[in-house]
PDB file of C-alpha atoms in Angstrom:
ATOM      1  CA  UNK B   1      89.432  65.851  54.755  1.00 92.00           C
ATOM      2  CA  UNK B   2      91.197  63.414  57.685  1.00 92.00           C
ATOM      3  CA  UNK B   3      89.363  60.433  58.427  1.00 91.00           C
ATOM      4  CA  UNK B   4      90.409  59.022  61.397  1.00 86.00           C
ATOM      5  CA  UNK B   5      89.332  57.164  64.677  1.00 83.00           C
ATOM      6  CA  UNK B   6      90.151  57.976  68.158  1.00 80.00           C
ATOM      7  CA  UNK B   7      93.905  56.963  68.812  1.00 80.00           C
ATOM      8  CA  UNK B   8      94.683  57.600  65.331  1.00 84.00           C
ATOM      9  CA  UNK B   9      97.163  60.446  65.651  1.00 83.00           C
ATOM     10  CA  UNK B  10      95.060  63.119  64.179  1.00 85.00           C
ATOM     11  CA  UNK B  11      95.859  65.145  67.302  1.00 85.00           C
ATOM     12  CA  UNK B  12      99.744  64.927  66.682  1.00 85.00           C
ATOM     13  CA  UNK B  13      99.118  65.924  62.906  1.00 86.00           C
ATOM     14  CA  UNK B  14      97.264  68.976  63.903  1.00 88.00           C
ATOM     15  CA  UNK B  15     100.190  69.847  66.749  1.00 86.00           C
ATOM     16  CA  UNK B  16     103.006  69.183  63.641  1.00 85.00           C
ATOM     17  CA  UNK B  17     101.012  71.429  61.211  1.00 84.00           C
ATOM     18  CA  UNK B  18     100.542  74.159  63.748  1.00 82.00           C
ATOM     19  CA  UNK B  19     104.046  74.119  65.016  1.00 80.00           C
ATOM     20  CA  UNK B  20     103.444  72.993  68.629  1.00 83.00           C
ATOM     21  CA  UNK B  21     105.536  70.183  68.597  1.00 84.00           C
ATOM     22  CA  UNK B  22     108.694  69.535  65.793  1.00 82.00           C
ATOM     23  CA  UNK B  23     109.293  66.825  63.553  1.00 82.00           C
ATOM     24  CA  UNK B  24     111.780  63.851  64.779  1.00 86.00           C
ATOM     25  CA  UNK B  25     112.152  63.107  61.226  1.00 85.00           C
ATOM     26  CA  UNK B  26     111.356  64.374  57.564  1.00 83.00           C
ATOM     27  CA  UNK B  27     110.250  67.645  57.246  1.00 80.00           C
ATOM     28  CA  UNK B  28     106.385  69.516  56.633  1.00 79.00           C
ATOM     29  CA  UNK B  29     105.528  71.389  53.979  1.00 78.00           C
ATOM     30  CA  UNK B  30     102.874  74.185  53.787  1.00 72.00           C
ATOM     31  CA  UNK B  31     102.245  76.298  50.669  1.00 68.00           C
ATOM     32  CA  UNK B  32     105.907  75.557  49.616  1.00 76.00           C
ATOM     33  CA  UNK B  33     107.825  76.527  52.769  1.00 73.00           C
ATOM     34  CA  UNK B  34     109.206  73.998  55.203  1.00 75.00           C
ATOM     35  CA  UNK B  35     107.179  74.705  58.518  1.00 68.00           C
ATOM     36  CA  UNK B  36     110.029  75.356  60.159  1.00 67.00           C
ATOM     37  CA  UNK B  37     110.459  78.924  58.141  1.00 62.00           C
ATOM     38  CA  UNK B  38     106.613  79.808  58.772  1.00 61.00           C
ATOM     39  CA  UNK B  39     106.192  82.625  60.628  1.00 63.00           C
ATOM     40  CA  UNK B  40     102.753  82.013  61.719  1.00 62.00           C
ATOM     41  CA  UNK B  41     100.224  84.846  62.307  1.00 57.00           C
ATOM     42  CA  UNK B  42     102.540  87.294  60.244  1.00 65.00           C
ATOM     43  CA  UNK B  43     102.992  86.036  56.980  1.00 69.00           C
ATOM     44  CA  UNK B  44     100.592  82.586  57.407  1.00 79.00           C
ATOM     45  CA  UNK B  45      97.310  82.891  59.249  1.00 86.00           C
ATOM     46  CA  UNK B  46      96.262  79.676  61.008  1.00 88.00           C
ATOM     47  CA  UNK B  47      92.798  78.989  62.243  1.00 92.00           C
ATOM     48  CA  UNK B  48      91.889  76.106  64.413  1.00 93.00           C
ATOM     49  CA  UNK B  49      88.829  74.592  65.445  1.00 93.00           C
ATOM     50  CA  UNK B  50      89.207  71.967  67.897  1.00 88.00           C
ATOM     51  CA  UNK B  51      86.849  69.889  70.143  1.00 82.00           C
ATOM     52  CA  UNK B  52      86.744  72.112  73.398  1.00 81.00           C
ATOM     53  CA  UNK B  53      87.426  75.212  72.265  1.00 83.00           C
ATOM     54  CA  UNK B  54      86.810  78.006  74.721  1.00 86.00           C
ATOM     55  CA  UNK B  55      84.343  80.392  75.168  1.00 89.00           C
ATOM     56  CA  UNK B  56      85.026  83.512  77.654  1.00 91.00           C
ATOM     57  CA  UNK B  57      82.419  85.273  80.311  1.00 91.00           C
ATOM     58  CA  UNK B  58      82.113  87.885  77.357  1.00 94.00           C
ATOM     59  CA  UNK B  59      79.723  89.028  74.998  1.00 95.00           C
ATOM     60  CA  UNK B  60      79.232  87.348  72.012  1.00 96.00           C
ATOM     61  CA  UNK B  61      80.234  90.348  70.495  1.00 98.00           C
ATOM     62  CA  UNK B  62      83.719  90.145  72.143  1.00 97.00           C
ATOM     63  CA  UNK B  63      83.806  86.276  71.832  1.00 96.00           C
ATOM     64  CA  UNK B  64      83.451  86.535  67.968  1.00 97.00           C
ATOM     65  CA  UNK B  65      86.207  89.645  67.694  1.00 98.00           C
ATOM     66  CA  UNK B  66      88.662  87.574  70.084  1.00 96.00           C
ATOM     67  CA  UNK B  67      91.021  86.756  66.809  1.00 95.00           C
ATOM     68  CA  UNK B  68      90.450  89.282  64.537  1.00 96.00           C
ATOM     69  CA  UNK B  69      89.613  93.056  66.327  1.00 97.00           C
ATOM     70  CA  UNK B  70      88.959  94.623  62.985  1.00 97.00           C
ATOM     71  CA  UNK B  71      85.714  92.214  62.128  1.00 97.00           C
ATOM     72  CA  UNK B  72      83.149  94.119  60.365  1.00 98.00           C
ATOM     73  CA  UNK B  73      79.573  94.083  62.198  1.00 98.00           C
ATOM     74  CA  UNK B  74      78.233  93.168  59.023  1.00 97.00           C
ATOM     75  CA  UNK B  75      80.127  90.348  58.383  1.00 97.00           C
ATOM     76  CA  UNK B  76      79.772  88.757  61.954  1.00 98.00           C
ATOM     77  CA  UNK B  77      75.981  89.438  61.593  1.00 97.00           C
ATOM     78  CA  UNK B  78      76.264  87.509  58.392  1.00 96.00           C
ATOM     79  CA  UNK B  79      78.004  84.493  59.837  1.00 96.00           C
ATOM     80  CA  UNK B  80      75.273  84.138  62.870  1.00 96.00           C
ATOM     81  CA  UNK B  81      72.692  84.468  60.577  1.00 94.00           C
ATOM     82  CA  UNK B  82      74.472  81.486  57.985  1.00 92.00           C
ATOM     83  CA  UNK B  83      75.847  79.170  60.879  1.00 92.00           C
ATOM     84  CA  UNK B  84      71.923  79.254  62.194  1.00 91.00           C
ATOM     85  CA  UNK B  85      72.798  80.785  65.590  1.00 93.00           C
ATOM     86  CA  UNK B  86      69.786  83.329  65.664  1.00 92.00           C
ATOM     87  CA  UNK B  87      67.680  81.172  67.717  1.00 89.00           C
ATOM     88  CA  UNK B  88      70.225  82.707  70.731  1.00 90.00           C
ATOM     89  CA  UNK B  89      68.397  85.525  70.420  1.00 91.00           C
ATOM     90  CA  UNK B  90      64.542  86.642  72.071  1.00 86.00           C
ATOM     91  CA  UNK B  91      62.467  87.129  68.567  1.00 84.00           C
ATOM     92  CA  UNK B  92      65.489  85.744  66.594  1.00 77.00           C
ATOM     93  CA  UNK B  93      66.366  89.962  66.610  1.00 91.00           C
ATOM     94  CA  UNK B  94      70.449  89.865  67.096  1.00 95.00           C
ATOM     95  CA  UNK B  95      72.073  91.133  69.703  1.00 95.00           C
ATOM     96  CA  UNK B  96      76.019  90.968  69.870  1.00 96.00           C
ATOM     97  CA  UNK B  97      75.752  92.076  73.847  1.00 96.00           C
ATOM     98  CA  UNK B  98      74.480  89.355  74.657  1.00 93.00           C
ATOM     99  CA  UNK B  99      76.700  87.654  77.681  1.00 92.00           C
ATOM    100  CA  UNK B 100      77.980  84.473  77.075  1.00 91.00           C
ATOM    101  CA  UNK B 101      78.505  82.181  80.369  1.00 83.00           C
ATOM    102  CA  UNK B 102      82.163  80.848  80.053  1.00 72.00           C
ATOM    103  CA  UNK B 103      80.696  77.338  81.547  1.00 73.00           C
ATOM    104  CA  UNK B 104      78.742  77.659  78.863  1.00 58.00           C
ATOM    105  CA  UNK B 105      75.577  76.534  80.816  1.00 70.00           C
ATOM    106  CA  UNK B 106      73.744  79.036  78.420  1.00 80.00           C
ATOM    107  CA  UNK B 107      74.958  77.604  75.073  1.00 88.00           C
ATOM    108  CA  UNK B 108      74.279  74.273  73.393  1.00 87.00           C
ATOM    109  CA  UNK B 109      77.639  72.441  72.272  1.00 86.00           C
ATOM    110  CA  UNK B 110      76.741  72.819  68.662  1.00 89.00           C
ATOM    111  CA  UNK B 111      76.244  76.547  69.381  1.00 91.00           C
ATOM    112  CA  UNK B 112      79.595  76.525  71.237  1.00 90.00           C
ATOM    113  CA  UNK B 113      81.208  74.743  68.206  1.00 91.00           C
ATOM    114  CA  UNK B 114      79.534  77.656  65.244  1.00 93.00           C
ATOM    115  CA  UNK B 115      80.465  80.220  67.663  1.00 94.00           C
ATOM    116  CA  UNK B 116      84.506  78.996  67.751  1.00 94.00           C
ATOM    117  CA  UNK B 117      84.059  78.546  63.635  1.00 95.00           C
ATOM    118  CA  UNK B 118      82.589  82.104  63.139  1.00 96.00           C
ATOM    119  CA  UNK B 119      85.853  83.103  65.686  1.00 97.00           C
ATOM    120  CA  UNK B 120      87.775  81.684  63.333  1.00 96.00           C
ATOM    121  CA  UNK B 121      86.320  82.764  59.795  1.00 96.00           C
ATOM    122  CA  UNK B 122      86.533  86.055  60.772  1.00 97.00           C
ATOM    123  CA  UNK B 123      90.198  86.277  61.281  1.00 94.00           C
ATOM    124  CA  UNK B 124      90.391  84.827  57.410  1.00 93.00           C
ATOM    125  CA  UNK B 125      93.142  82.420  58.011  1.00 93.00           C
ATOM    126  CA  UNK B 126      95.617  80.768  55.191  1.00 89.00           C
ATOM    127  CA  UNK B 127      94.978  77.830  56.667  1.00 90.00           C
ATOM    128  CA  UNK B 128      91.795  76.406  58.486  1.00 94.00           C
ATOM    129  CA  UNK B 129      91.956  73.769  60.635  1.00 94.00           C
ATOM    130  CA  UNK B 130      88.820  71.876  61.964  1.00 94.00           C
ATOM    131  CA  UNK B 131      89.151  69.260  64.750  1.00 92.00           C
ATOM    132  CA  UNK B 132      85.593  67.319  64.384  1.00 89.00           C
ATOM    133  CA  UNK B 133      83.891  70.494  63.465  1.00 89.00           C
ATOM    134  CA  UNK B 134      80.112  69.177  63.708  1.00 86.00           C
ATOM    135  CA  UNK B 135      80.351  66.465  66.329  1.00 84.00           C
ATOM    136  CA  UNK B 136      77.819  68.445  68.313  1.00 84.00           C
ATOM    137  CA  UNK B 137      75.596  69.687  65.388  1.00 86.00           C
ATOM    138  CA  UNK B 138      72.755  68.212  64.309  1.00 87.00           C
ATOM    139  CA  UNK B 139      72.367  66.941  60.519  1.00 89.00           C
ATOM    140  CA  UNK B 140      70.626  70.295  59.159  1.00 90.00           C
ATOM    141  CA  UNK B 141      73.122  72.379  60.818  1.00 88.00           C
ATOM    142  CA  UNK B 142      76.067  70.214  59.361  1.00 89.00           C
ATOM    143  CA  UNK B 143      74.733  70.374  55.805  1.00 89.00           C
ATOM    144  CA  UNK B 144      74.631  73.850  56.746  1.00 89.00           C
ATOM    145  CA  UNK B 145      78.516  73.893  57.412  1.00 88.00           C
ATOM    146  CA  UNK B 146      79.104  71.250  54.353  1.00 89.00           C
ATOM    147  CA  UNK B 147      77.679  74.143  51.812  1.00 89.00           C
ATOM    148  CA  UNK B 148      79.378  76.832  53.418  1.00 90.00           C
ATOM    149  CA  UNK B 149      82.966  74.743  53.199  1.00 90.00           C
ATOM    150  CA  UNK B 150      82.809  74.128  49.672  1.00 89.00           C
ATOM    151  CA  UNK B 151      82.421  77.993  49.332  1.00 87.00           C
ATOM    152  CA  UNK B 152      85.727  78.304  51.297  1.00 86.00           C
ATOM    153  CA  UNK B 153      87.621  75.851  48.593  1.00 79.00           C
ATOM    154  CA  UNK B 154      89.701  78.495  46.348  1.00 81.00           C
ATOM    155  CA  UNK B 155      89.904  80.784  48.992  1.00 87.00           C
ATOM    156  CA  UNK B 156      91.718  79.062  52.222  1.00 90.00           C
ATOM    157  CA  UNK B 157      93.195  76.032  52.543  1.00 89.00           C
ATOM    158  CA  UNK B 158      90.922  73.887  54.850  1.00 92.00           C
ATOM    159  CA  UNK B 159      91.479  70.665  56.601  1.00 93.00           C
ATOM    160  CA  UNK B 160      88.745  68.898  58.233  1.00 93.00           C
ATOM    161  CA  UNK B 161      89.657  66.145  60.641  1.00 92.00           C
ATOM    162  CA  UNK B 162      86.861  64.096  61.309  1.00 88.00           C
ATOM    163  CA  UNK B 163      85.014  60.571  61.613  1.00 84.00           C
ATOM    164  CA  UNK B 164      82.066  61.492  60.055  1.00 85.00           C
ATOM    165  CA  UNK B 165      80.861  60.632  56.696  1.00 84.00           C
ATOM    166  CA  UNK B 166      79.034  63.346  55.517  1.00 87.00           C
ATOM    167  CA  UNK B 167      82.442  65.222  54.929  1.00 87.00           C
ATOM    168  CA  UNK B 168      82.325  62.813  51.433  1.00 87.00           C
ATOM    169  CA  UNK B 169      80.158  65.218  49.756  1.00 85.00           C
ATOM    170  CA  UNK B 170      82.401  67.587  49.765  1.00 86.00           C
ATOM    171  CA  UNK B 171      85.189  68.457  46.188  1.00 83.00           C
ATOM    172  CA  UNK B 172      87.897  67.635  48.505  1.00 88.00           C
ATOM    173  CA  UNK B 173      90.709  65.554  48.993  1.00 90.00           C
ATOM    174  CA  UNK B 174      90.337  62.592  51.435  1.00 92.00           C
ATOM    175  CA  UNK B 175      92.819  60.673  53.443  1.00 92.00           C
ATOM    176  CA  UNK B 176      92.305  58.339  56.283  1.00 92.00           C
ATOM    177  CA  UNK B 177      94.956  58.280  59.356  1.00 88.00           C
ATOM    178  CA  UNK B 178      95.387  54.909  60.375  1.00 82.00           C
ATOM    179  CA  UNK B 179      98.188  53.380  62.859  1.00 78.00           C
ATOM    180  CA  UNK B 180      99.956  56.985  62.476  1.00 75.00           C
ATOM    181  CA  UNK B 181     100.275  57.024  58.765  1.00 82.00           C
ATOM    182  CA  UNK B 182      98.020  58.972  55.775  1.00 88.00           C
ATOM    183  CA  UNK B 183      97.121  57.337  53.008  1.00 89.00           C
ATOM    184  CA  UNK B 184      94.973  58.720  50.106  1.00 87.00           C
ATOM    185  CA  UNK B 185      91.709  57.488  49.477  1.00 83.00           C
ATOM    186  CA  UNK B 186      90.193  56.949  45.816  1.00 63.00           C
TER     187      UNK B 186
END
């Protein structure tokens, strides 16, 4: 977990790690391999989460399978049904047709935000990267998230970059980013 503030850099970490923008100096390391040798989406899935993350005039259905085609019904059903999203839903009985307004004048930003996580999960990345994953949730929903994260711990490498402090709970690592720089925190 990345504490940081606005203006902190944690935007230029997250381009570095996902290859959008190069090193001037040094060099990054993930899972042994200089980033540079990473063939991303080949040999190393990356997920990312970020703050606006875009929703398409499709059905939820389609919206959940953009990243990975092959997601099992099942599973997705299982996700909406963990991540708290059944209230979309007359009855709370799920419907994956449902049409999703790309505006998204017919979803809350916290049901936005699980939507673009479940997206995400389901493509079952190497590496998951959260930009301020909860920022519109409320607390029950982010405790929610919290429990379902420290499930994810042996199984994908996750980085959360965020301000808030319920991310402490969690049997992670934490940094903080201040004036461009990382530095452990006890």
């Amino acid at each position: 977990v990345i504490f940081g503030s606005s203006g902190s850099g944690k935007t230029t970490l997250i381009n570095l790690i996902t290859g959008l923008v190069k090193p001037t100096s040094g060099k990054l390391i993930l899972n042994n391999m200089e980033q540079n040798n990473i063939e991303y989406n080949r040999n190393f899935k990356v997920g990312i989460v970020s703050q606006d993350d875009v929703i398409f005039n499709l059905s939820l259905l389609e919206n959940l399978k953009l990243r990975n085609p092959k997601a099992k019904i099942n599973e997705i059903i299982k996700f909406i049904n963990l991540f708290g999203l059944t209230s979309l839903f007359k009855d709370g009985k799920i419907d994956l047709s449902l049409k999703i307004n790309e505006s998204s004048s017919n979803l809350s930003g916290g049901e936005k935000q699980r939507i673009a996580i479940i997206r995400e999960l389901l493509l079952k990345p190497d590496l998951l990267i959260l930009d301020e994953p909860s920022s519109a949730l409320d607390q029950n929903n982010i405790q929610n998230m919290i429990k379902f994260f420290k499930k994810l711990k042996n199984k994908t490498t996750l980085i959360i970059f965020t301000h808030q402090s319920e991310y402490k709970s969690l049997p992670f690592k934490f940094y903080i980013l201040k004036n461009k720089k990382i530095v452990q925190l006890q």
